[in-house]
Amino acid sequence: MKQRIITAIVAICVLIPVLIFANTVILPIAVALCAALSVFEMLACMGLKKEIAVSVPFYLAAGAFPFLIRYVKDRATVQALAFAAIAVTLLYLFGVLIFSHGKYRIDQIGGAFFSILYILIGFNGLLVVHDWVDGGSYLYLIAFLGAWVTDSFAYFCGLLLGRGGKHKLIPDVSPKKTVEGAVGGTVFCILAMLLFGFLVERADGSMQANYLIFAVAGLFIAVVAQIGDLAMSVIKRTFGIKDYGKLFPGHGGMLDRFDSVIAVSVVLTVFTSFFNFFQLS
């Protein structure tokens, strides 16, 4: 426990300057680095980390798209490049699969493609929300707040209310998670979203929070945060590993620490495309 707390404090000390200087090149650098490390961990999990023919397109996408999102002003161009990159990568991987003469399995290549696509959408979604959405300089913080509030309170509520583990959530995937924890994490996530909207509204007079949207988003975010956590656990169990890495002592790798953040970022990106969290006065 002591090691986990120390690691968390150090990680927060590194994260805070990134968030403070999010309007500079620091944020795309941080997103690219996190995405690349996560790609490495997923490839390692699937036994593909040394396969250059497979890994190169993913690393190129991880490094390039944060800067395209930040510095290419035409959104349509970035979106077209994203669709083109997905299509070309898919065709390229089919080519690798065909000409590898049985070296790779189709489930291995397909699993890597869809898992890494999800990871890249999640990390790049932080920049999309920050740069492309009204109030995005506040809203992208929800990816961290929603994920970590849900995780933390799910743990504490499960510990306090789910003693004995009578009501397991999904024991085949994560034996320690309880229904009480899931419900507690969801309730506190909704409350955290409402409080976040209130604080932003008070800090920035030009922002008027839509509290109904914040509450509904809090519900979806809490559910998705837990699904993201469980989804990464399913992959780990499938490939027989305990953690994705050792980057964060006591916590595991980048994917172990940011699994929920990635999931929340994906849903937040979609949510902000259809609903306005704030009205600008």
C-alpha positions as MATLAB code, in Angstrom:
seq = 'MKQRIITAIVAICVLIPVLIFANTVILPIAVALCAALSVFEMLACMGLKKEIAVSVPFYLAAGAFPFLIRYVKDRATVQALAFAAIAVTLLYLFGVLIFSHGKYRIDQIGGAFFSILYILIGFNGLLVVHDWVDGGSYLYLIAFLGAWVTDSFAYFCGLLLGRGGKHKLIPDVSPKKTVEGAVGGTVFCILAMLLFGFLVERADGSMQANYLIFAVAGLFIAVVAQIGDLAMSVIKRTFGIKDYGKLFPGHGGMLDRFDSVIAVSVVLTVFTSFFNFFQLS';
ca = [
       0.000    0.000    0.000;
       2.810    2.427    0.874;
       4.444    1.874   -2.519;
       1.127    2.472   -4.314;
       0.601    5.754   -2.448;
       4.130    7.012   -3.172;
       3.788    6.108   -6.859;
       0.411    7.865   -7.049;
       1.839   11.041   -5.487;
       4.779   11.078   -7.915;
       2.465   10.456  -10.886;
       0.176   13.303   -9.822;
       3.191   15.630   -9.482;
       4.139   14.784  -13.077;
       0.564   15.083  -14.357;
      -0.224   18.485  -12.841;
       2.344   20.480  -14.913;
       1.069   18.736  -18.072;
      -2.467   19.861  -17.256;
      -1.370   23.394  -16.329;
       0.486   23.814  -19.638;
      -2.098   21.920  -21.713;
      -2.304   24.783  -24.217;
       1.339   24.292  -25.172;
       3.185   21.523  -27.000;
       3.506   19.680  -23.679;
       0.043   18.099  -23.924;
       0.490   16.521  -27.394;
       3.954   15.315  -26.349;
       2.489   13.723  -23.217;
      -0.395   12.146  -25.144;
       1.972   10.780  -27.810;
       4.284    9.342  -25.164;
       1.448    7.719  -23.199;
      -0.082    6.322  -26.386;
       3.243    4.899  -27.592;
       3.959    3.270  -24.223;
       0.458    1.792  -24.172;
       0.909    0.438  -27.700;
       4.168   -1.185  -26.585;
       2.463   -2.777  -23.576;
      -0.410   -4.157  -25.652;
       1.959   -5.544  -28.284;
       4.068   -7.110  -25.534;
       0.955   -8.647  -23.995;
       0.085  -10.224  -27.347;
       3.626  -11.403  -28.067;
       4.188   -8.884  -30.861;
       6.522   -6.296  -29.318;
       9.524   -7.479  -31.392;
       7.566   -7.802  -34.641;
       8.555   -4.605  -36.453;
       6.373   -5.365  -39.475;
       3.316   -5.283  -37.221;
       4.264   -2.609  -34.708;
       5.599    0.252  -36.871;
       2.208    1.570  -38.146;
       0.875    1.712  -34.595;
       3.875    3.649  -33.273;
       3.661    6.080  -36.200;
      -0.017    6.735  -35.460;
       0.648    7.098  -31.723;
       3.349    9.703  -32.383;
       1.710   11.619  -35.205;
      -1.961   12.122  -34.400;
      -1.635   14.189  -31.200;
       0.293   16.788  -33.210;
      -2.084   16.616  -36.177;
      -5.037   17.254  -33.870;
      -3.302   20.189  -32.185;
      -1.652   21.891  -35.163;
      -3.705   21.074  -38.288;
      -6.453   23.656  -38.097;
      -8.855   21.996  -40.550;
     -10.776   19.375  -38.584;
     -12.104   17.729  -41.740;
      -8.517   17.117  -42.869;
      -7.599   15.479  -39.557;
     -10.717   13.296  -39.647;
      -9.989   12.268  -43.237;
      -6.412   11.404  -42.295;
      -7.676    9.338  -39.374;
     -10.064    7.319  -41.543;
      -7.352    6.884  -44.177;
      -4.848    5.728  -41.542;
      -7.304    3.157  -40.198;
      -8.114    1.804  -43.674;
      -4.487    1.692  -44.836;
      -3.305    0.063  -41.605;
      -6.011   -2.582  -41.854;
      -5.083   -3.407  -45.450;
      -1.384   -3.369  -44.572;
      -1.916   -5.828  -41.723;
      -3.892   -8.128  -44.010;
      -0.890   -7.998  -46.334;
       1.476   -8.840  -43.466;
      -0.798  -11.711  -42.473;
      -0.904  -13.078  -46.040;
       2.816  -12.863  -46.762;
       4.029  -14.007  -43.347;
       3.368  -17.636  -44.361;
       1.641  -18.539  -41.132;
       3.948  -16.626  -38.764;
       1.020  -14.645  -37.394;
      -2.500  -15.749  -36.525;
      -5.492  -13.754  -37.718;
      -6.903  -13.529  -34.169;
      -3.534  -12.201  -32.981;
      -3.365   -9.493  -35.667;
      -7.059   -8.656  -35.351;
      -6.835   -8.438  -31.574;
      -3.839   -6.121  -31.779;
      -5.517   -3.894  -34.382;
      -8.792   -3.349  -32.534;
      -7.216   -3.091  -29.067;
      -4.660   -0.519  -30.195;
      -7.237    1.403  -32.227;
      -9.297    1.722  -29.045;
      -6.220    2.872  -27.091;
      -5.297    5.509  -29.677;
      -8.853    6.846  -29.892;
      -8.912    7.123  -26.103;
      -5.672    9.054  -25.707;
      -6.239   11.292  -28.735;
      -9.763   11.962  -27.531;
      -8.237   14.048  -24.738;
      -6.842   16.457  -27.317;
      -9.995   16.393  -29.435;
     -12.106   17.449  -26.447;
      -9.547   20.017  -25.250;
      -9.022   21.666  -28.633;
     -12.271   21.136  -30.544;
     -15.082   21.460  -27.980;
     -16.500   24.621  -26.374;
     -15.262   24.589  -22.805;
     -12.882   21.784  -23.745;
     -10.042   23.231  -21.684;
     -12.163   22.225  -18.668;
     -14.064   19.234  -20.044;
     -11.071   17.065  -20.955;
     -10.284   16.910  -17.221;
     -13.447   14.821  -16.821;
     -11.607   11.882  -18.399;
      -9.275   11.819  -15.397;
     -11.771   12.942  -12.757;
     -14.535   10.542  -13.791;
     -12.238    7.550  -14.160;
     -10.323    8.007  -10.922;
     -13.318    9.002   -8.779;
     -15.179    5.915   -9.999;
     -12.189    3.632   -9.414;
     -11.384    5.070   -5.991;
     -14.902    5.077   -4.586;
     -15.690    1.688   -6.108;
     -12.706    0.379   -4.141;
     -13.628    2.083   -0.855;
     -17.358    1.358   -1.111;
     -16.594   -2.250   -1.944;
     -14.261   -2.415    1.025;
     -16.754   -0.893    3.465;
     -20.086   -2.169    2.138;
     -19.135   -5.319    0.294;
     -17.336   -7.073    3.127;
     -17.197  -10.804    2.628;
     -17.643  -10.400   -1.094;
     -21.183  -11.784   -1.069;
     -22.217   -9.821   -4.129;
     -19.449  -10.296   -6.674;
     -19.733   -8.151   -9.784;
     -18.040  -10.351  -12.407;
     -15.852  -12.844  -10.521;
     -14.618  -14.599  -13.666;
     -12.976  -11.364  -14.807;
     -12.139   -9.534  -11.581;
     -12.702  -11.561   -8.393;
     -12.377   -8.594   -6.004;
     -14.958   -6.266   -7.564;
     -18.369   -6.131   -5.885;
     -21.817   -4.846   -6.778;
     -21.635   -2.493   -3.780;
     -18.390   -1.056   -5.129;
     -19.832   -0.584   -8.617;
     -22.898    1.227   -7.275;
     -20.829    3.372   -4.906;
     -18.405    4.343   -7.662;
     -21.314    5.329   -9.904;
     -23.036    7.465   -7.262;
     -19.865    9.350   -6.373;
     -18.973    9.830  -10.038;
     -22.330   11.536  -10.652;
     -21.792   13.745   -7.596;
     -18.257   14.562   -8.759;
     -19.547   15.585  -12.204;
     -22.134   17.907  -10.659;
     -19.510   19.423   -8.350;
     -17.119   19.848  -11.291;
     -19.767   21.727  -13.285;
     -20.516   23.929  -10.275;
     -16.837   24.777   -9.684;
     -16.178   25.603  -13.346;
     -19.294   27.784  -13.423;
     -18.052   29.686  -10.371;
     -14.473   29.953  -11.644;
     -15.391   31.093  -15.157;
     -18.278   33.511  -15.378;
     -18.677   32.872  -19.110;
     -19.663   29.235  -18.489;
     -23.157   28.156  -17.424;
     -23.257   24.471  -16.508;
     -26.021   22.192  -17.774;
     -26.385   20.077  -14.645;
     -28.708   17.529  -16.243;
     -26.064   16.788  -18.880;
     -23.411   16.513  -16.189;
     -25.543   14.061  -14.194;
     -26.368   11.865  -17.204;
     -22.756   11.987  -18.338;
     -21.651   11.008  -14.833;
     -23.814    7.891  -15.017;
     -22.445    6.874  -18.419;
     -18.872    7.717  -17.432;
     -19.047    5.617  -14.264;
     -20.365    2.601  -16.163;
     -17.859    3.002  -18.983;
     -14.941    3.522  -16.570;
     -15.707    0.172  -14.970;
     -16.166   -1.514  -18.347;
     -12.799   -0.123  -19.463;
     -11.136   -1.525  -16.367;
     -12.784   -4.931  -16.818;
     -12.054   -5.024  -20.553;
      -8.331   -4.623  -19.953;
      -8.565   -7.303  -17.254;
     -10.163   -9.676  -19.775;
      -7.253   -9.146  -22.164;
      -4.713   -9.738  -19.383;
      -6.431  -12.940  -18.323;
      -6.658  -14.130  -21.930;
      -2.903  -13.742  -22.397;
      -1.993  -14.914  -18.905;
      -0.320  -11.808  -17.486;
      -0.841  -10.044  -14.164;
       0.086   -6.489  -15.214;
       0.786   -4.787  -18.528;
       4.084   -3.410  -17.245;
       6.078   -2.112  -14.290;
       6.182    1.590  -15.142;
       4.218    2.508  -12.008;
       5.464    0.433   -9.046;
       2.518   -0.989   -7.156;
       0.112   -0.082   -9.975;
       1.503   -1.856  -13.031;
       1.974   -0.366  -16.473;
       0.499    2.530  -18.415;
      -2.561    0.484  -19.391;
      -3.092   -0.692  -15.822;
      -3.184    2.905  -14.604;
      -5.009    4.523  -17.539;
      -7.433    1.752  -18.560;
     -10.451    3.637  -17.193;
      -9.204    7.014  -18.450;
      -8.986    5.639  -21.996;
     -12.546    4.309  -21.815;
     -13.935    7.542  -20.347;
     -12.093    9.608  -22.953;
     -13.734    7.605  -25.735;
     -17.262    8.132  -24.368;
     -16.516   11.777  -23.498;
     -15.416   12.436  -27.081;
     -18.677   10.988  -28.380;
     -20.783   12.697  -25.703;
     -19.393   16.160  -26.418;
     -20.178   15.691  -30.104;
     -23.901   15.634  -29.335;
     -24.413   17.501  -26.059;
     -23.224   20.808  -24.595;
     -22.008   20.628  -21.009;
     -21.800   24.411  -20.842;
     -23.664   27.311  -22.337;
     -21.429   30.268  -23.154;
     -22.807   33.575  -21.869;
];
